[in-house]
mmCIF file of C-alpha atoms in Angstrom:
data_model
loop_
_atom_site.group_PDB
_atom_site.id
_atom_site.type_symbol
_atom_site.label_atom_id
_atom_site.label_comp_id
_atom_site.label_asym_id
_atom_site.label_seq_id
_atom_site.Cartn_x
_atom_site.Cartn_y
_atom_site.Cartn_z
ATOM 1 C CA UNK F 1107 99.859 82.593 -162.803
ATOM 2 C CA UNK F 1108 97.241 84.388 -160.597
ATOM 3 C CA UNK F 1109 98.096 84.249 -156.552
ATOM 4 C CA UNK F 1110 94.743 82.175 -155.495
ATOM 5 C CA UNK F 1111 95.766 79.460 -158.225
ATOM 6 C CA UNK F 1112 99.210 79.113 -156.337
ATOM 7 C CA UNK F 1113 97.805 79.420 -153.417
ATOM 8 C CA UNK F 1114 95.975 76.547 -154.559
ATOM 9 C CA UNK F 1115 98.793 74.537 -156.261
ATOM 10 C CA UNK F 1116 100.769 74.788 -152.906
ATOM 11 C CA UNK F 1117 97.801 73.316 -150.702
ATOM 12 C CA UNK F 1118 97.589 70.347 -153.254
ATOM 13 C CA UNK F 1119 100.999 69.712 -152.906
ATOM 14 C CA UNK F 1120 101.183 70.029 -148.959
ATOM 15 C CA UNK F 1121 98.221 67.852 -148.964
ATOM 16 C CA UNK F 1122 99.475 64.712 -151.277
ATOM 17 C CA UNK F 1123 102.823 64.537 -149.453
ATOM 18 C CA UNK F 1124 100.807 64.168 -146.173
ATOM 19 C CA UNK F 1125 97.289 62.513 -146.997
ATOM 20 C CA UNK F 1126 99.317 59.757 -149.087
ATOM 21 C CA UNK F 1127 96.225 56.976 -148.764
ATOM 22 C CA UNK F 1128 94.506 59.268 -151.076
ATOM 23 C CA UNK F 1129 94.777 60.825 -154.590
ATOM 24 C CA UNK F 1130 94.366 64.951 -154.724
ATOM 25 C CA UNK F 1131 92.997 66.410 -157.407
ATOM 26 C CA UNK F 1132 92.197 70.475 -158.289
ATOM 27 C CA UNK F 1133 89.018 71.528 -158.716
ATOM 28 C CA UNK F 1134 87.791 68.275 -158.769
ATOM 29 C CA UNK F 1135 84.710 67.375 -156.940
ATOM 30 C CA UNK F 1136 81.417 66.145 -159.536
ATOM 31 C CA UNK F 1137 83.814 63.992 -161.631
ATOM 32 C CA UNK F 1138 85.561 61.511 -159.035
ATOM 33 C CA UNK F 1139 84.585 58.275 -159.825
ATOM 34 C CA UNK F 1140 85.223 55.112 -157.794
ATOM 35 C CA UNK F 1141 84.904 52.958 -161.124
ATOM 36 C CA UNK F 1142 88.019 55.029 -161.907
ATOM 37 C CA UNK F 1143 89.688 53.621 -158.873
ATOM 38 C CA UNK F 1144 89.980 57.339 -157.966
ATOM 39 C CA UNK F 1145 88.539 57.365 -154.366
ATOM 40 C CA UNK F 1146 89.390 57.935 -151.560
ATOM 41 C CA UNK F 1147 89.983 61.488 -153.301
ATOM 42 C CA UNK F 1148 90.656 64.771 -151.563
ATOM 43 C CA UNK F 1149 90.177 67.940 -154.002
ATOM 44 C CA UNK F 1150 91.583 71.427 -153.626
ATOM 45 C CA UNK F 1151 89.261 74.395 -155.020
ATOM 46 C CA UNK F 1152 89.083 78.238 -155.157
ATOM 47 C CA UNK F 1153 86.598 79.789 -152.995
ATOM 48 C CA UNK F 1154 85.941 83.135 -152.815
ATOM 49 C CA UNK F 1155 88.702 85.762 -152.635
ATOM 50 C CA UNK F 1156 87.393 88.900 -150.341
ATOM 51 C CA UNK F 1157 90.117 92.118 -149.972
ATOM 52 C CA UNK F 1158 90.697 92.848 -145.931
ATOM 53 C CA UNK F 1159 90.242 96.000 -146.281
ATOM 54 C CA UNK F 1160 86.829 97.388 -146.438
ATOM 55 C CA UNK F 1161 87.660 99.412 -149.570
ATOM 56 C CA UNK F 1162 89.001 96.875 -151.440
ATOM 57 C CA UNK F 1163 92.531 98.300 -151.194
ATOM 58 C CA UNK F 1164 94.823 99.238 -148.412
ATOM 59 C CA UNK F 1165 97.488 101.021 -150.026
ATOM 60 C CA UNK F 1166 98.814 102.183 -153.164
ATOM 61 C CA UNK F 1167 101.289 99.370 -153.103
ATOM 62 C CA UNK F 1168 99.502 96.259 -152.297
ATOM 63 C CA UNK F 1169 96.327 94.406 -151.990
ATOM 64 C CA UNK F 1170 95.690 92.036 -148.629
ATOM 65 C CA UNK F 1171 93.090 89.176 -149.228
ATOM 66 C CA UNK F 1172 91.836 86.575 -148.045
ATOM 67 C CA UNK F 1173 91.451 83.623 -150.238
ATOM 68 C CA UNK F 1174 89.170 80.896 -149.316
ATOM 69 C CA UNK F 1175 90.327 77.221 -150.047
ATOM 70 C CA UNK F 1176 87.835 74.517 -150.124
ATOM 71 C CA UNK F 1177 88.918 71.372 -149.388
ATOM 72 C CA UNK F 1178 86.247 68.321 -150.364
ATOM 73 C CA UNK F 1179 87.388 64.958 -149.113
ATOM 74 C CA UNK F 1180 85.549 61.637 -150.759
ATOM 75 C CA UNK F 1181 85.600 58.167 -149.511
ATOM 76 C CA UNK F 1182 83.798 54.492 -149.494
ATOM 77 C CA UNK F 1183 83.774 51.810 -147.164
ATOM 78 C CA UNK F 1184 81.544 48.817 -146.180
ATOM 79 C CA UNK F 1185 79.793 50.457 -143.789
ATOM 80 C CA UNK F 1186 78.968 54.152 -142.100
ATOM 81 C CA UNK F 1187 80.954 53.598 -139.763
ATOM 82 C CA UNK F 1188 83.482 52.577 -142.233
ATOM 83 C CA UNK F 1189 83.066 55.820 -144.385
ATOM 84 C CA UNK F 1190 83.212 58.249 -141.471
ATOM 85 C CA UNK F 1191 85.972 56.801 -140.091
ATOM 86 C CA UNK F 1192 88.427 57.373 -143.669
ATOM 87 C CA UNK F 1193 86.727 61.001 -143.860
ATOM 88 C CA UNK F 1194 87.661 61.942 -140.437
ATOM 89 C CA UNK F 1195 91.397 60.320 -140.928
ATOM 90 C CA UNK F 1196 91.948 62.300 -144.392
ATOM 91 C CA UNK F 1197 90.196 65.533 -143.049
ATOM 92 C CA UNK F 1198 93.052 64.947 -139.568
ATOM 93 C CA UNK F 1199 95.776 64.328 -142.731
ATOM 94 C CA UNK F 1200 94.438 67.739 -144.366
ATOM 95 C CA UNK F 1201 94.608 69.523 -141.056
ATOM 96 C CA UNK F 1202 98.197 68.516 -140.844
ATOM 97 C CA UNK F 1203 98.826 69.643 -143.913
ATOM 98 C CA UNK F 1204 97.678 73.182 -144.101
ATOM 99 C CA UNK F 1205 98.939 73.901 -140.725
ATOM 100 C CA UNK F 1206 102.146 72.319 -140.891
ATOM 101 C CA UNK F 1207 103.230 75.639 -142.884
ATOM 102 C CA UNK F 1208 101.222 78.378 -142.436
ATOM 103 C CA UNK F 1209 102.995 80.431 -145.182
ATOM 104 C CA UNK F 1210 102.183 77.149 -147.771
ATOM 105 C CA UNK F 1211 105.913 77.416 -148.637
ATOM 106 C CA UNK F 1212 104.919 80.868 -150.211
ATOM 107 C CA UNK F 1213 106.432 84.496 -149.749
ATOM 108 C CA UNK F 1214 103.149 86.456 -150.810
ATOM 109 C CA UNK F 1215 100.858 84.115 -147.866
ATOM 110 C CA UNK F 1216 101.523 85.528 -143.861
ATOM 111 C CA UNK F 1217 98.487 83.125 -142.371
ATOM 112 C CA UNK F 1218 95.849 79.869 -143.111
ATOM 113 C CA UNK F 1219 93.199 79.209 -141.061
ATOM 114 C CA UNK F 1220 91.012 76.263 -140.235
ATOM 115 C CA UNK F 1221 87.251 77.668 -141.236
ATOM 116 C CA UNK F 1222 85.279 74.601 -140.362
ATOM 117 C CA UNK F 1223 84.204 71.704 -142.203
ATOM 118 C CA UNK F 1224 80.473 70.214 -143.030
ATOM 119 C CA UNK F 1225 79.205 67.319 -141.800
ATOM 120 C CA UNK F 1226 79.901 63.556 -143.056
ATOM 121 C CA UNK F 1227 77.287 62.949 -146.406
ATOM 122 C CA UNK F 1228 76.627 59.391 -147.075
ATOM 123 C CA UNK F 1229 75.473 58.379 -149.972
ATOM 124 C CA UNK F 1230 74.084 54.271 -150.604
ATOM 125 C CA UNK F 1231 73.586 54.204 -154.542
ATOM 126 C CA UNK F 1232 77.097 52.128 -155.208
ATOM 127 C CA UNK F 1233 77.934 48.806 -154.744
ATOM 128 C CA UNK F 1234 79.910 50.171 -151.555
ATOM 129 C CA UNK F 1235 78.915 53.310 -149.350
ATOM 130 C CA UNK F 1236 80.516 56.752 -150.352
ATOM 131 C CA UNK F 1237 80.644 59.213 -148.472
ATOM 132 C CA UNK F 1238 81.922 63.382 -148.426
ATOM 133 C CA UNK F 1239 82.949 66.165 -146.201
ATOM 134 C CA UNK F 1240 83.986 69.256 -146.953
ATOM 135 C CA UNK F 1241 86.637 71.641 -145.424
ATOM 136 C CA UNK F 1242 87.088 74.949 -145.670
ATOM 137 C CA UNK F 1243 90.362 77.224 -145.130
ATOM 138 C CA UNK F 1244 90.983 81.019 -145.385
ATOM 139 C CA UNK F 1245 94.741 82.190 -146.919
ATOM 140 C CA UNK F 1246 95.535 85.606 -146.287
ATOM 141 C CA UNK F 1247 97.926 86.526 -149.093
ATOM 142 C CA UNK F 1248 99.215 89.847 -150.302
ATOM 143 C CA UNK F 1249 99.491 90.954 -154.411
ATOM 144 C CA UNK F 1250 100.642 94.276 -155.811
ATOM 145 C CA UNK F 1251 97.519 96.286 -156.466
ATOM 146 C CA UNK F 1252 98.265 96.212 -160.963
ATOM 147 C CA UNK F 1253 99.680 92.657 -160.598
ATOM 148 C CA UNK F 1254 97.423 89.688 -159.287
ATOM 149 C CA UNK F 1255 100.543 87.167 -160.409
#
């Protein structure tokens, strides 16, 4: 299995045993449905993956990179207020998360970093108010240069 989809397994599971008022899904984002009674959801997802070094490759050993993680947080409520409120708790339960272990319990990973998050999307078209927010994290993980696994 690839590095950036461990990378990604391990966030989902640091997440769920922390952000426990929510399901967690990967690579889910378009298909939660609240019908499904799957909300509030978080989702884990592969961003890009960019090499630290300039050239792609620092050595003749190994390959540094820096895998972005993109964490999208759903919710509903009966009101804004409501909706931001259960964003902002699950996005603190995320934060917890993902910084509670740096390494995300894996030997390849040295750092994650907190890279922001977007601003609280409400939508009205339900019978209750949804909302989103998105977060976004940066792994740096290491791979042999012939073996991404």
């Amino acid at each position: 299995m690839h590095r950036a989809l461990q990378v990604v397994n391990a966030a989902k599971t640091l997440i769920a045993a922390q952000a426990t008022s929510a399901s967690v899904y990967r690579h889910r984002a378009l298909s939660l449905s609240e019908d499904e009674q799957e909300l509030p959801a978080i989702s884990v997802r592969i961003g890009t993956d960019t090499p630290v070094a300039d050239s792609g490759q620092g050595s003749m050993q190994f390959i540094d990179s820096l895998q972005e993680l993109l964490v999208d947080i759903v919710a509903t409520g009966s009101s804004e207020d409501e909706v931001v409120e259960a964003l902002l708790d699950l996005r603190a339960d995320v934060h917890v998360a993902l910084q509670s272990d740096v390494t995300l319990g894996l030997a390849f990973v040295t750092d994650t970093q907190y890279g922001g998050a977007s601003s609280p999307d409400i939508a009205t078209g339900a019978a209750r108010l949804a909302g989103s927010l998105s977060t976004r994290w940066v792994v740096r993980y290491r791979m042999n240069y012939t073996d991404p696994n």
